[in-house]
XYZ file of N, CA and C in Angstrom:
408
model
N 31.163 174.521 68.236
C 31.614 174.371 69.596
C 32.546 173.183 69.745
N 32.401 172.218 68.846
C 33.264 171.052 68.932
C 34.731 171.443 68.727
N 34.982 172.392 67.822
C 36.357 172.841 67.590
C 36.905 173.543 68.830
N 36.068 174.342 69.492
C 36.493 175.018 70.717
C 36.798 174.004 71.814
N 35.962 172.992 71.925
C 36.203 171.952 72.927
C 37.493 171.193 72.631
N 37.739 170.915 71.354
C 38.951 170.191 71.005
C 40.183 171.067 71.188
N 40.052 172.361 70.937
C 41.148 173.294 71.221
C 41.481 173.258 72.713
N 40.457 173.285 73.531
C 40.662 173.184 74.979
C 41.371 171.876 75.324
N 40.949 170.783 74.707
C 41.549 169.481 75.000
C 43.024 169.447 74.596
N 43.359 170.023 73.458
C 44.760 170.037 73.039
C 45.616 170.870 73.988
N 45.076 172.008 74.424
C 45.793 172.778 75.449
C 45.952 171.945 76.719
N 44.906 171.240 77.102
C 44.967 170.397 78.298
C 46.054 169.330 78.155
N 46.092 168.631 77.013
C 47.105 167.594 76.796
C 48.511 168.172 76.855
N 48.684 169.348 76.243
C 49.999 169.978 76.256
C 50.424 170.308 77.688
N 49.532 170.906 78.447
C 49.857 171.308 79.817
C 50.054 170.085 80.710
N 49.209 169.070 80.534
C 49.292 167.874 81.379
C 50.538 167.056 81.065
N 50.807 166.827 79.777
C 51.918 165.951 79.407
C 53.261 166.670 79.352
N 53.302 167.833 78.754
C 54.574 168.528 78.562
C 54.988 169.312 79.802
N 54.050 170.033 80.382
C 54.369 170.860 81.548
C 54.264 170.090 82.862
N 53.769 168.865 82.808
C 53.678 167.971 83.974
C 52.862 168.568 85.121
N 51.697 169.099 84.770
C 50.776 169.618 85.787
C 49.839 168.518 86.243
N 49.233 168.724 87.394
C 48.214 167.789 87.861
C 46.969 167.947 86.997
N 46.087 166.972 87.090
C 44.917 166.946 86.213
C 44.027 168.182 86.390
N 43.698 168.529 87.626
C 42.823 169.682 87.864
C 43.502 170.992 87.501
N 44.786 171.111 87.797
C 45.518 172.323 87.419
C 45.597 172.461 85.905
N 45.774 171.352 85.211
C 45.833 171.388 83.757
C 44.489 171.798 83.162
N 43.393 171.368 83.781
C 42.060 171.766 83.302
C 41.864 173.270 83.429
N 42.206 173.810 84.601
C 42.048 175.252 84.801
C 42.970 176.044 83.878
N 44.199 175.591 83.737
C 45.140 176.288 82.865
C 44.671 176.242 81.415
N 44.151 175.106 80.977
C 43.640 174.999 79.610
C 42.456 175.929 79.400
N 41.607 176.053 80.405
C 40.465 176.963 80.305
C 40.937 178.402 80.165
N 41.900 178.797 80.965
C 42.380 180.176 80.903
C 43.177 180.453 79.634
N 43.964 179.497 79.171
C 44.715 179.689 77.937
C 43.762 179.781 76.740
N 42.708 178.978 76.760
C 41.702 179.060 75.701
C 41.029 180.425 75.707
N 40.730 180.946 76.889
C 40.099 182.267 76.955
C 41.052 183.362 76.473
N 42.345 183.222 76.736
C 43.317 184.202 76.245
C 43.395 184.153 74.719
N 43.401 182.956 74.146
C 43.430 182.834 72.686
C 42.193 183.475 72.059
N 41.031 183.202 72.628
C 39.790 183.785 72.110
C 39.809 185.296 72.277
N 40.321 185.777 73.399
C 40.396 187.224 73.634
C 41.306 187.908 72.627
N 42.441 187.306 72.336
C 43.359 187.896 71.361
C 42.741 187.945 69.967
N 42.079 186.878 69.569
C 41.426 186.861 68.257
C 40.316 187.900 68.205
N 39.524 187.994 69.269
C 38.447 188.984 69.324
C 39.008 190.400 69.285
N 40.076 190.650 70.007
C 40.714 191.962 70.023
C 41.209 192.344 68.628
N 41.839 191.420 67.942
C 42.340 191.692 66.591
C 41.188 191.988 65.645
N 40.123 191.203 65.727
C 38.980 191.425 64.842
C 38.313 192.769 65.101
N 38.178 193.144 66.366
C 37.589 194.448 66.699
C 38.466 195.572 66.181
N 39.774 195.466 66.391
C 40.683 196.514 65.920
C 40.642 196.663 64.409
N 40.692 195.538 63.699
C 40.680 195.617 62.240
C 39.354 196.131 61.708
N 38.240 195.686 62.289
C 36.929 196.163 61.860
C 36.792 197.664 62.090
N 37.165 198.110 63.274
C 37.063 199.539 63.581
C 38.033 200.364 62.738
N 39.212 199.840 62.460
C 40.192 200.563 61.645
C 39.681 200.748 60.223
N 39.025 199.728 59.694
C 38.536 199.800 58.320
C 37.270 200.649 58.216
N 36.333 200.488 59.134
C 35.022 201.098 58.972
C 34.779 202.366 59.785
N 35.441 202.542 60.915
C 35.188 203.723 61.742
C 36.467 204.057 62.509
N 37.270 204.935 61.921
C 38.583 205.217 62.493
C 38.491 205.891 63.863
N 37.506 206.779 64.057
C 37.395 207.441 65.370
C 37.049 206.429 66.462
N 36.218 205.451 66.133
C 35.920 204.392 67.100
C 37.163 203.538 67.364
N 37.969 203.333 66.319
C 39.219 202.598 66.475
C 40.151 203.308 67.448
N 40.277 204.618 67.314
C 41.147 205.385 68.210
C 40.623 205.322 69.634
N 39.299 205.427 69.810
C 38.733 205.333 71.151
C 38.948 203.938 71.744
N 38.822 202.904 70.922
C 39.068 201.538 71.400
C 40.536 201.351 71.750
N 41.423 201.886 70.928
C 42.865 201.732 71.131
C 43.314 202.356 72.448
N 42.852 203.570 72.707
C 43.290 204.297 73.908
C 42.311 204.173 75.068
N 41.264 203.401 74.925
C 40.238 203.320 75.961
C 40.483 202.291 77.038
N 41.567 201.528 76.935
C 41.885 200.487 77.921
C 40.732 199.515 78.129
N 40.132 199.082 77.021
C 39.029 198.135 77.059
C 39.535 196.695 77.047
N 40.748 196.492 76.574
C 41.291 195.140 76.404
C 41.311 194.346 77.713
N 41.715 194.915 78.854
C 41.666 194.113 80.095
C 40.250 193.637 80.431
N 39.254 194.467 80.157
C 37.873 194.056 80.394
C 37.471 192.921 79.453
N 37.966 192.973 78.231
C 37.710 191.906 77.263
C 38.307 190.588 77.750
N 39.532 190.632 78.260
C 40.186 189.425 78.763
C 39.444 188.868 79.982
N 39.015 189.720 80.894
C 38.283 189.260 82.083
C 36.933 188.674 81.670
N 36.242 189.344 80.751
C 34.936 188.841 80.298
C 35.080 187.487 79.610
N 36.082 187.337 78.765
C 36.293 186.051 78.092
C 36.697 184.968 79.093
N 37.461 185.327 80.119
C 37.814 184.363 81.157
C 36.588 183.865 81.897
N 35.695 184.782 82.251
C 34.466 184.407 82.959
C 33.573 183.558 82.063
N 33.466 183.941 80.791
C 32.650 183.175 79.852
C 33.240 181.774 79.658
N 34.556 181.675 79.551
C 35.192 180.365 79.377
C 34.994 179.471 80.595
N 35.161 180.028 81.773
C 34.942 179.243 82.991
C 33.488 178.797 83.067
N 32.571 179.706 82.750
C 31.155 179.342 82.748
C 30.831 178.277 81.723
N 31.466 178.352 80.570
C 31.198 177.361 79.522
C 31.800 176.005 79.856
N 33.089 175.979 80.190
C 33.761 174.699 80.385
C 33.439 174.033 81.722
N 32.951 174.767 82.692
C 32.632 174.168 83.978
C 31.160 174.244 84.336
N 30.381 175.056 83.629
C 28.961 175.182 83.933
C 28.093 174.549 82.872
N 28.104 175.128 81.685
C 27.250 174.655 80.595
C 27.736 173.319 80.056
N 28.991 173.266 79.729
C 29.583 172.058 79.137
C 30.554 171.470 80.148
N 30.112 170.465 80.854
C 30.983 169.845 81.850
C 32.202 169.235 81.164
N 33.356 169.488 81.719
C 34.598 169.015 81.132
C 34.708 167.509 81.331
N 34.802 166.774 80.214
C 34.933 165.325 80.257
C 36.085 164.928 79.343
N 37.169 164.534 79.934
C 38.385 164.252 79.188
C 38.325 162.881 78.523
N 37.575 161.948 79.080
C 37.538 160.589 78.532
C 37.019 160.559 77.094
N 36.002 161.365 76.793
C 35.484 161.407 75.423
C 36.544 161.913 74.454
N 37.270 162.933 74.866
C 38.313 163.490 74.007
C 39.484 162.518 73.860
N 39.818 161.813 74.934
C 40.900 160.826 74.861
C 40.592 159.739 73.838
N 39.366 159.242 73.846
C 39.003 158.184 72.901
C 38.976 158.715 71.472
N 38.499 159.938 71.271
C 38.499 160.522 69.928
C 39.925 160.770 69.452
N 40.766 161.285 70.339
C 42.161 161.568 69.985
C 42.919 160.276 69.670
N 42.643 159.218 70.420
C 43.319 157.939 70.194
C 42.907 157.310 68.861
N 41.722 157.643 68.385
C 41.256 157.049 67.128
C 41.853 157.731 65.891
N 42.482 158.883 66.070
C 43.065 159.611 64.934
C 44.407 159.002 64.532
N 44.723 159.129 63.251
C 46.016 158.657 62.759
C 47.116 159.620 63.194
N 48.367 159.192 63.025
C 49.502 160.052 63.391
C 49.493 161.335 62.568
N 49.157 161.218 61.315
C 49.125 162.394 60.440
C 48.077 163.406 60.909
N 46.902 162.916 61.261
C 45.850 163.810 61.727
C 46.236 164.442 63.068
N 46.901 163.702 63.924
C 47.361 164.261 65.206
C 48.384 165.364 64.977
N 49.317 165.151 64.045
C 50.295 166.197 63.733
C 49.612 167.443 63.195
N 48.612 167.250 62.350
C 47.858 168.400 61.824
C 47.164 169.159 62.954
N 46.600 168.417 63.909
C 45.945 169.069 65.054
C 46.944 169.882 65.872
N 48.143 169.327 66.078
C 49.148 170.059 66.856
C 49.658 171.279 66.093
N 49.736 171.183 64.772
C 50.115 172.354 63.970
C 49.047 173.439 64.049
N 47.789 173.025 64.005
C 46.692 173.986 64.138
C 46.727 174.633 65.511
N 46.992 173.842 66.558
C 47.096 174.402 67.906
C 48.225 175.421 67.982
N 49.381 175.082 67.422
C 50.491 176.037 67.420
C 50.141 177.303 66.668
N 49.442 177.155 65.563
C 49.004 178.309 64.781
C 48.044 179.176 65.585
N 47.068 178.547 66.232
C 46.071 179.281 67.022
C 46.705 179.913 68.258
N 47.736 179.290 68.804
C 48.369 179.812 70.016
C 49.323 180.959 69.724
N 50.017 180.912 68.602
C 51.083 181.880 68.345
C 50.652 183.029 67.440
N 49.901 182.744 66.402
C 49.575 183.766 65.399
C 48.785 184.942 65.980
N 47.745 184.749 66.807
C 47.051 185.928 67.349
C 47.962 186.836 68.178
N 48.865 186.251 68.930
C 49.792 187.050 69.724
C 50.721 187.858 68.819
N 51.247 187.217 67.791
C 52.137 187.908 66.852
C 51.378 189.002 66.103
N 50.151 188.712 65.662
C 49.356 189.725 64.965
C 49.037 190.914 65.860
N 48.719 190.635 67.109
C 48.431 191.735 68.033
C 49.670 192.598 68.254
N 50.826 191.968 68.379
C 52.066 192.744 68.520
C 52.378 193.531 67.245
N 52.125 192.937 66.085
C 52.331 193.660 64.824
C 51.409 194.863 64.719
N 50.166 194.697 65.164
C 49.248 195.839 65.140
C 49.747 196.969 66.031
N 50.354 196.622 67.140
C 50.885 197.647 68.037
C 52.003 198.427 67.354
N 52.866 197.727 66.615
C 53.995 198.396 65.986
C 53.657 199.027 64.636
N 52.738 198.435 63.898
C 52.434 198.947 62.564
C 51.357 200.021 62.556
N 50.379 199.905 63.434
C 49.278 200.871 63.477
C 49.334 201.592 64.808
N 49.785 202.792 64.783
C 49.821 203.604 65.999
C 48.974 204.847 65.721
N 47.716 204.843 66.129
C 46.842 205.971 65.798
C 47.211 207.218 66.578
N 46.929 208.344 65.949
C 47.131 209.616 66.629
C 45.908 209.921 67.467
N 46.134 210.549 68.591
C 45.034 210.921 69.467
C 44.193 211.981 68.787
N 42.873 211.758 68.738
C 41.947 212.749 68.206
C 41.458 213.576 69.374
N 41.646 214.851 69.267
C 41.275 215.758 70.372
C 39.825 216.115 70.323
């Protein structure tokens, strides 16, 4: 969970510093962006698992329009986690982030870029590379 919390914090820093959002808006945006990243990764894993092990289930998942429900469910879970179970506290993350060296900070930002971009690209590749035929 610490990695998920730090992912949220990096999204928060990006939105707060680069996009110049207010503190509360940046918190909400970071929560929703984190839920989108988790949803994309979950969607890719479900598609690949179903494609490898049960093709008919893969076709039903592909054409079943389940993805919007997945995104809404992950959004609700993220809001519940970051605002209910785990109260958002930026000061702890600020002190941890300040204690890291420049090299470690660059590595964290590279990991954030990887986590933010790669699931989206993979999902788009799956759309273009794997187009299942409808099973009647």
